[in-house]
CSV table of C-alpha atoms in Angstrom, one decimal:
chain,number,residue,atom,x,y,z
A,2,UNK,CA,0.0,0.0,0.0
A,3,UNK,CA,1.5,3.3,-1.1
A,4,UNK,CA,1.5,6.3,1.3
A,5,UNK,CA,-0.1,9.6,0.5
A,6,UNK,CA,2.4,12.1,-1.1
A,7,UNK,CA,3.4,14.8,1.4
A,8,UNK,CA,1.9,18.1,0.4
A,9,UNK,CA,4.2,21.1,0.2
A,10,UNK,CA,3.7,23.8,2.8
A,11,UNK,CA,5.4,26.6,4.6
A,12,UNK,CA,6.8,26.6,8.1
A,13,UNK,CA,3.8,28.7,9.3
A,14,UNK,CA,1.5,25.9,8.1
A,15,UNK,CA,3.4,23.0,9.5
A,16,UNK,CA,1.6,19.7,9.0
A,17,UNK,CA,0.3,17.6,12.0
A,18,UNK,CA,2.8,14.8,11.4
A,19,UNK,CA,5.6,17.3,11.2
A,20,UNK,CA,4.5,19.1,14.4
A,21,UNK,CA,4.3,15.9,16.4
A,22,UNK,CA,7.6,14.6,15.1
A,23,UNK,CA,9.4,17.9,15.8
A,24,UNK,CA,8.0,18.0,19.4
A,25,UNK,CA,9.2,14.5,19.9
A,26,UNK,CA,12.7,15.4,18.5
A,27,UNK,CA,12.9,18.3,20.9
A,28,UNK,CA,11.9,16.1,23.8
A,29,UNK,CA,14.2,13.2,23.0
A,30,UNK,CA,17.0,15.4,21.5
A,31,UNK,CA,17.2,13.3,18.3
A,32,UNK,CA,15.3,10.9,16.1
A,33,UNK,CA,16.3,8.2,13.6
A,34,UNK,CA,16.5,9.5,10.0
A,35,UNK,CA,14.0,6.8,9.0
A,36,UNK,CA,11.4,8.3,11.3
A,37,UNK,CA,11.3,11.5,9.2
A,38,UNK,CA,10.0,9.7,6.1
A,39,UNK,CA,6.4,10.7,6.8
A,40,UNK,CA,7.4,14.3,7.4
A,41,UNK,CA,10.2,15.3,5.1
A,42,UNK,CA,9.2,18.9,5.6
A,43,UNK,CA,11.1,19.1,8.8
A,44,UNK,CA,14.5,18.7,7.0
A,45,UNK,CA,13.4,20.9,4.1
A,46,UNK,CA,12.3,23.7,6.4
A,47,UNK,CA,15.5,23.4,8.5
A,48,UNK,CA,13.8,22.2,11.7
A,49,UNK,CA,15.8,18.9,11.7
A,50,UNK,CA,19.4,18.4,10.6
A,51,UNK,CA,21.8,15.4,10.4
A,52,UNK,CA,24.0,14.8,13.4
A,53,UNK,CA,27.6,15.5,12.7
A,54,UNK,CA,28.8,12.2,14.3
A,55,UNK,CA,26.0,10.0,12.9
A,56,UNK,CA,24.2,10.8,9.6
A,57,UNK,CA,21.5,8.2,10.6
A,58,UNK,CA,20.3,10.5,13.3
A,59,UNK,CA,18.5,13.8,13.0
A,60,UNK,CA,18.8,16.5,15.6
A,61,UNK,CA,16.3,19.3,16.1
A,62,UNK,CA,17.2,22.8,15.5
A,63,UNK,CA,16.3,24.9,18.6
A,64,UNK,CA,13.0,26.8,18.0
A,65,UNK,CA,14.6,30.1,18.9
A,66,UNK,CA,17.3,29.5,16.3
A,67,UNK,CA,14.8,28.4,13.6
A,68,UNK,CA,12.6,31.5,14.3
A,69,UNK,CA,15.6,33.9,14.1
A,70,UNK,CA,16.6,32.4,10.8
A,71,UNK,CA,13.1,32.9,9.4
A,72,UNK,CA,12.9,36.4,10.7
A,73,UNK,CA,16.2,37.3,9.1
A,74,UNK,CA,15.0,36.0,5.8
A,75,UNK,CA,11.7,37.9,6.1
A,76,UNK,CA,13.5,41.1,7.0
A,77,UNK,CA,15.7,40.7,4.0
A,78,UNK,CA,12.8,40.2,1.7
A,79,UNK,CA,11.0,43.3,3.1
A,80,UNK,CA,14.2,45.3,2.6
A,81,UNK,CA,14.4,44.1,-1.0
A,82,UNK,CA,10.8,45.1,-1.6
A,83,UNK,CA,11.4,48.6,-0.1
A,84,UNK,CA,14.4,49.0,-2.4
A,85,UNK,CA,12.4,47.8,-5.4
A,86,UNK,CA,9.6,50.3,-4.5
A,87,UNK,CA,12.1,53.1,-4.4
A,88,UNK,CA,13.5,52.2,-7.8
A,89,UNK,CA,9.9,52.0,-9.2
A,90,UNK,CA,9.1,55.4,-7.8
A,91,UNK,CA,12.3,56.9,-9.3
A,92,UNK,CA,11.5,55.4,-12.7
A,93,UNK,CA,7.8,56.4,-12.9
A,94,UNK,CA,8.0,59.8,-11.3
A,95,UNK,CA,9.4,61.7,-14.3
A,96,UNK,CA,7.0,59.8,-16.6
A,97,UNK,CA,4.0,60.9,-14.5
A,98,UNK,CA,5.1,64.5,-14.9
A,99,UNK,CA,5.1,64.0,-18.7
A,100,UNK,CA,1.5,62.6,-18.8
A,101,UNK,CA,-0.2,63.8,-15.6
A,102,UNK,CA,-3.7,63.1,-16.9
A,103,UNK,CA,-2.9,59.4,-17.4
A,104,UNK,CA,-1.5,59.1,-13.9
A,105,UNK,CA,-5.0,59.2,-12.4
A,106,UNK,CA,-6.5,56.1,-14.0
A,107,UNK,CA,-8.6,53.8,-11.8
A,108,UNK,CA,-6.7,51.2,-9.7
A,109,UNK,CA,-9.2,48.4,-10.7
A,110,UNK,CA,-9.4,47.1,-14.2
A,111,UNK,CA,-12.7,47.2,-16.0
A,112,UNK,CA,-12.6,43.4,-16.6
A,113,UNK,CA,-10.7,40.8,-14.6
A,114,UNK,CA,-10.7,37.0,-15.1
A,115,UNK,CA,-10.7,35.1,-11.8
A,116,UNK,CA,-9.6,31.5,-11.6
A,117,UNK,CA,-10.5,29.0,-8.9
A,118,UNK,CA,-13.3,28.9,-6.4
A,119,UNK,CA,-11.2,30.3,-3.6
A,120,UNK,CA,-10.1,33.4,-5.7
A,121,UNK,CA,-13.6,33.9,-7.0
A,122,UNK,CA,-15.1,33.8,-3.5
A,123,UNK,CA,-12.4,36.1,-2.1
A,124,UNK,CA,-13.2,38.7,-4.8
A,125,UNK,CA,-16.9,38.5,-4.0
A,126,UNK,CA,-16.2,38.8,-0.2
A,127,UNK,CA,-14.1,41.9,-0.8
A,128,UNK,CA,-16.8,43.6,-2.9
A,129,UNK,CA,-19.5,42.6,-0.4
A,130,UNK,CA,-17.4,44.0,2.5
A,131,UNK,CA,-17.5,47.4,0.9
A,132,UNK,CA,-21.1,47.3,-0.2
A,133,UNK,CA,-23.7,49.6,1.5
A,134,UNK,CA,-26.7,49.8,-0.9
A,135,UNK,CA,-28.0,46.9,-2.9
A,136,UNK,CA,-26.9,43.4,-4.1
A,137,UNK,CA,-28.6,41.8,-7.0
A,138,UNK,CA,-28.3,38.0,-7.5
A,139,UNK,CA,-29.5,35.6,-10.2
A,140,UNK,CA,-29.3,32.0,-8.8
A,141,UNK,CA,-30.5,29.5,-11.4
A,142,UNK,CA,-29.2,26.4,-9.6
A,143,UNK,CA,-29.5,25.0,-6.0
A,144,UNK,CA,-25.7,24.9,-5.5
A,145,UNK,CA,-23.7,22.2,-3.8
A,146,UNK,CA,-25.4,19.5,-1.6
A,147,UNK,CA,-24.2,17.7,1.5
A,148,UNK,CA,-21.4,18.9,3.8
A,149,UNK,CA,-19.8,21.1,1.1
A,150,UNK,CA,-23.1,22.8,0.6
A,151,UNK,CA,-23.6,23.4,4.3
A,152,UNK,CA,-20.1,25.0,4.6
A,153,UNK,CA,-20.8,27.2,1.6
A,154,UNK,CA,-24.1,28.3,3.1
A,155,UNK,CA,-22.4,29.2,6.4
A,156,UNK,CA,-19.8,31.3,4.6
A,157,UNK,CA,-22.5,33.0,2.5
A,158,UNK,CA,-24.7,33.6,5.6
A,159,UNK,CA,-22.0,35.6,7.5
A,160,UNK,CA,-21.3,37.7,4.4
A,161,UNK,CA,-24.9,38.3,3.5
A,162,UNK,CA,-26.1,39.1,7.1
A,163,UNK,CA,-23.2,41.5,7.6
A,164,UNK,CA,-24.3,43.4,4.5
A,165,UNK,CA,-28.0,43.5,5.6
A,166,UNK,CA,-26.9,44.6,9.1
A,167,UNK,CA,-25.3,47.7,7.4
A,168,UNK,CA,-28.7,48.6,6.0
A,169,UNK,CA,-28.2,47.0,2.6
A,170,UNK,CA,-30.9,45.4,0.4
A,171,UNK,CA,-30.7,42.1,-1.4
A,172,UNK,CA,-32.8,41.0,-4.3
A,173,UNK,CA,-32.5,37.4,-5.4
A,174,UNK,CA,-33.9,35.7,-8.5
A,175,UNK,CA,-34.2,31.9,-8.4
A,176,UNK,CA,-35.7,29.3,-10.7
A,177,UNK,CA,-39.2,28.1,-9.8
A,178,UNK,CA,-37.9,24.6,-9.6
A,179,UNK,CA,-36.0,25.6,-6.5
A,180,UNK,CA,-39.0,27.1,-4.7
A,181,UNK,CA,-39.9,23.9,-2.9
A,182,UNK,CA,-36.4,23.0,-1.9
A,183,UNK,CA,-36.3,23.2,2.0
A,184,UNK,CA,-32.8,24.6,2.0
A,185,UNK,CA,-33.8,27.6,0.0
A,186,UNK,CA,-36.6,28.8,2.3
A,187,UNK,CA,-34.5,27.9,5.4
A,188,UNK,CA,-31.6,30.0,4.3
A,189,UNK,CA,-33.7,33.0,3.7
A,190,UNK,CA,-35.5,32.6,7.0
A,191,UNK,CA,-32.1,32.8,8.7
A,192,UNK,CA,-31.4,36.2,7.3
A,193,UNK,CA,-32.8,39.3,8.9
A,194,UNK,CA,-33.2,42.6,7.0
A,195,UNK,CA,-34.3,43.8,3.6
A,196,UNK,CA,-34.0,40.5,1.7
A,197,UNK,CA,-36.4,39.6,-1.1
A,198,UNK,CA,-36.6,36.6,-3.4
A,199,UNK,CA,-38.6,36.1,-6.6
A,200,UNK,CA,-38.9,33.1,-8.9
A,201,UNK,CA,-39.0,32.6,-12.7
A,202,UNK,CA,-39.4,29.5,-14.8
A,203,UNK,CA,-36.3,30.2,-16.8
A,204,UNK,CA,-33.2,32.3,-15.9
A,205,UNK,CA,-29.9,33.2,-17.5
A,206,UNK,CA,-26.7,32.0,-15.8
A,207,UNK,CA,-25.6,33.1,-12.4
A,208,UNK,CA,-25.0,36.8,-11.8
A,209,UNK,CA,-24.1,39.0,-8.8
A,210,UNK,CA,-24.2,42.8,-9.0
A,211,UNK,CA,-22.8,44.7,-5.9
A,212,UNK,CA,-23.7,48.3,-5.4
A,213,UNK,CA,-23.6,49.1,-9.1
A,214,UNK,CA,-19.8,49.1,-8.8
A,215,UNK,CA,-18.9,45.4,-9.4
A,216,UNK,CA,-20.5,42.4,-11.1
A,217,UNK,CA,-19.5,38.8,-11.2
A,218,UNK,CA,-20.6,36.2,-13.8
A,219,UNK,CA,-19.4,32.8,-14.9
A,220,UNK,CA,-16.6,32.6,-17.5
A,221,UNK,CA,-16.8,28.8,-18.2
A,222,UNK,CA,-19.2,25.9,-18.0
A,223,UNK,CA,-18.0,24.3,-14.7
A,224,UNK,CA,-17.7,27.5,-12.6
A,225,UNK,CA,-14.0,27.4,-12.2
A,226,UNK,CA,-13.6,30.8,-14.0
A,227,UNK,CA,-15.5,34.0,-13.3
A,228,UNK,CA,-15.4,37.5,-14.9
A,229,UNK,CA,-15.3,40.4,-12.5
A,230,UNK,CA,-16.8,43.5,-14.2
A,231,UNK,CA,-16.2,47.1,-13.1
A,232,UNK,CA,-17.1,49.0,-16.2
A,233,UNK,CA,-20.0,51.3,-15.5
A,234,UNK,CA,-21.7,50.7,-18.8
A,235,UNK,CA,-21.6,47.0,-18.5
A,236,UNK,CA,-22.8,47.0,-14.9
A,237,UNK,CA,-25.6,49.3,-15.9
A,238,UNK,CA,-26.7,46.9,-18.7
A,239,UNK,CA,-26.6,43.9,-16.3
A,240,UNK,CA,-28.6,45.8,-13.7
A,241,UNK,CA,-31.2,46.8,-16.3
A,242,UNK,CA,-31.5,43.1,-17.5
A,243,UNK,CA,-32.0,42.1,-13.8
A,244,UNK,CA,-34.7,44.7,-13.3
A,245,UNK,CA,-36.7,43.5,-16.3
A,246,UNK,CA,-36.5,39.9,-15.1
A,247,UNK,CA,-37.5,41.1,-11.6
A,248,UNK,CA,-40.7,42.7,-12.8
A,249,UNK,CA,-41.7,39.4,-14.6
A,250,UNK,CA,-40.9,37.3,-11.6
A,251,UNK,CA,-43.3,36.0,-8.9
A,252,UNK,CA,-42.6,36.9,-5.2
A,253,UNK,CA,-41.3,33.9,-3.2
A,254,UNK,CA,-40.0,35.4,0.0
A,255,UNK,CA,-40.8,37.0,2.4
A,256,UNK,CA,-44.4,36.8,0.9
A,257,UNK,CA,-45.1,34.2,-1.6
A,258,UNK,CA,-47.7,34.6,-4.4
A,259,UNK,CA,-49.2,31.6,-6.2
A,260,UNK,CA,-49.3,32.1,-10.0
A,261,UNK,CA,-52.7,31.4,-11.5
A,262,UNK,CA,-53.5,28.7,-14.0
A,263,UNK,CA,-54.7,29.6,-17.5
A,264,UNK,CA,-57.5,27.4,-18.9
A,265,UNK,CA,-56.4,24.6,-16.6
A,266,UNK,CA,-52.7,24.9,-17.6
A,267,UNK,CA,-50.3,25.5,-14.7
A,268,UNK,CA,-47.6,28.2,-14.8
A,269,UNK,CA,-44.9,25.5,-15.1
A,270,UNK,CA,-46.7,23.9,-18.0
A,271,UNK,CA,-47.0,27.3,-19.7
A,272,UNK,CA,-43.2,27.6,-19.5
A,273,UNK,CA,-42.8,24.2,-21.0
A,274,UNK,CA,-45.4,25.0,-23.7
A,275,UNK,CA,-43.3,28.1,-24.7
A,276,UNK,CA,-40.2,25.9,-25.2
A,277,UNK,CA,-42.2,23.2,-27.0
A,278,UNK,CA,-43.4,25.8,-29.6
A,279,UNK,CA,-39.8,26.7,-30.2
A,280,UNK,CA,-39.1,23.1,-31.1
A,281,UNK,CA,-36.8,22.1,-28.2
A,282,UNK,CA,-36.3,18.5,-27.1
A,283,UNK,CA,-37.4,17.1,-23.7
A,284,UNK,CA,-33.7,17.2,-22.5
A,285,UNK,CA,-33.3,20.8,-23.4
A,286,UNK,CA,-36.6,21.8,-21.8
A,287,UNK,CA,-35.6,20.0,-18.6
A,288,UNK,CA,-32.2,21.7,-18.5
A,289,UNK,CA,-33.5,25.2,-19.1
A,290,UNK,CA,-36.2,24.9,-16.5
A,291,UNK,CA,-34.0,23.2,-13.9
A,292,UNK,CA,-35.8,19.9,-13.6
A,293,UNK,CA,-35.0,16.3,-14.5
A,294,UNK,CA,-36.2,14.9,-17.8
A,295,UNK,CA,-38.7,12.5,-16.2
A,296,UNK,CA,-40.5,15.5,-14.6
A,297,UNK,CA,-40.4,17.4,-17.8
A,298,UNK,CA,-42.0,14.6,-19.7
A,299,UNK,CA,-44.7,14.2,-17.0
A,300,UNK,CA,-45.6,17.8,-17.4
A,301,UNK,CA,-45.7,17.5,-21.2
A,302,UNK,CA,-48.0,14.5,-20.9
A,303,UNK,CA,-50.4,16.4,-18.6
A,304,UNK,CA,-50.3,19.4,-21.0
A,305,UNK,CA,-51.2,17.2,-23.9
A,306,UNK,CA,-54.1,15.6,-21.9
A,307,UNK,CA,-55.4,19.1,-20.9
A,308,UNK,CA,-55.3,20.4,-24.5
A,309,UNK,CA,-56.6,17.1,-26.0
A,310,UNK,CA,-53.5,16.4,-28.1
A,311,UNK,CA,-52.6,13.0,-29.6
A,312,UNK,CA,-49.2,13.9,-31.0
A,313,UNK,CA,-46.2,16.2,-30.6
A,314,UNK,CA,-47.0,18.1,-33.8
A,315,UNK,CA,-50.7,18.5,-32.8
A,316,UNK,CA,-49.6,19.7,-29.3
A,317,UNK,CA,-47.6,22.6,-30.8
A,318,UNK,CA,-50.6,23.7,-32.9
A,319,UNK,CA,-53.0,23.4,-29.9
A,320,UNK,CA,-50.7,25.4,-27.7
A,321,UNK,CA,-50.7,28.2,-30.3
A,322,UNK,CA,-54.5,28.2,-30.6
A,323,UNK,CA,-55.2,28.0,-26.8
A,324,UNK,CA,-53.8,31.4,-25.9
A,325,UNK,CA,-52.0,30.1,-22.8
A,326,UNK,CA,-48.8,31.8,-23.8
A,327,UNK,CA,-50.2,35.3,-24.1
A,328,UNK,CA,-49.8,36.1,-20.4
A,329,UNK,CA,-47.4,33.4,-19.3
A,330,UNK,CA,-44.5,35.7,-18.5
A,331,UNK,CA,-42.0,33.1,-19.7
A,332,UNK,CA,-38.5,34.4,-20.2
A,333,UNK,CA,-37.1,32.9,-23.4
């Protein structure tokens, strides 16, 4: 059975195995070289060193000595950075006098590509920490499930509640297929403040707009890349799109409104009917409305029964004749 490869880390993030072995070496004054196989970081970080009289033994470096070495290295790096900063100032100062108007450009780029969940969440956290007015969110999917989902919810709760405590307002658009999920209602009931949720049958991809100053949207299919937008025109456009979707949506929280049926056809079936008329397959309809394909087919069968259709082609014709799409509010 092969052992798990030892992950690289810094001395400030010393692994558990390394910490225990170093404490043992300090207590016993040495350990056998073979004992350090599971924690090679101790030698690499200079916390253990071979004994002069016996290379098969490793002796611990005193904590005070190890700390002093690290501090010396840190001080040297800081001094190098100061010298580099001075050189940069010397280089750019005369150039800024040549073009003073260009010296006042914004610190933040208009568009920035963020890679990795940690970096994306960090950027959103930083924007939310400065927010004071309103956060708009389009959430077409339920998110992660299980323990990872609970951890993500806890992290989001602290961020969202802190914003609401500062007097901010949140408006969230979710897909109607999420309305009955217990976690959705439970999360919003945890929050206190000006928080409102509305639902639509079909939504675009995820979007977060913070105080009309920053927006975040996916940049790939699996969510590992995100685009941070700080261009006022683009943010204004995204906010306008959100407002139009918001007016079409049905309130879900804190007060829920039930959408009326039209001629015996439910709002969900109206949304399916709109996609059927466009010629989409069952799989595409299920994906766009956030449901599994079996549920989509069940709704299609009920719609056909209600309208008296015997075939797919006839169903499309009957949908057009029924008038059920005239006030459906479906977003296509």
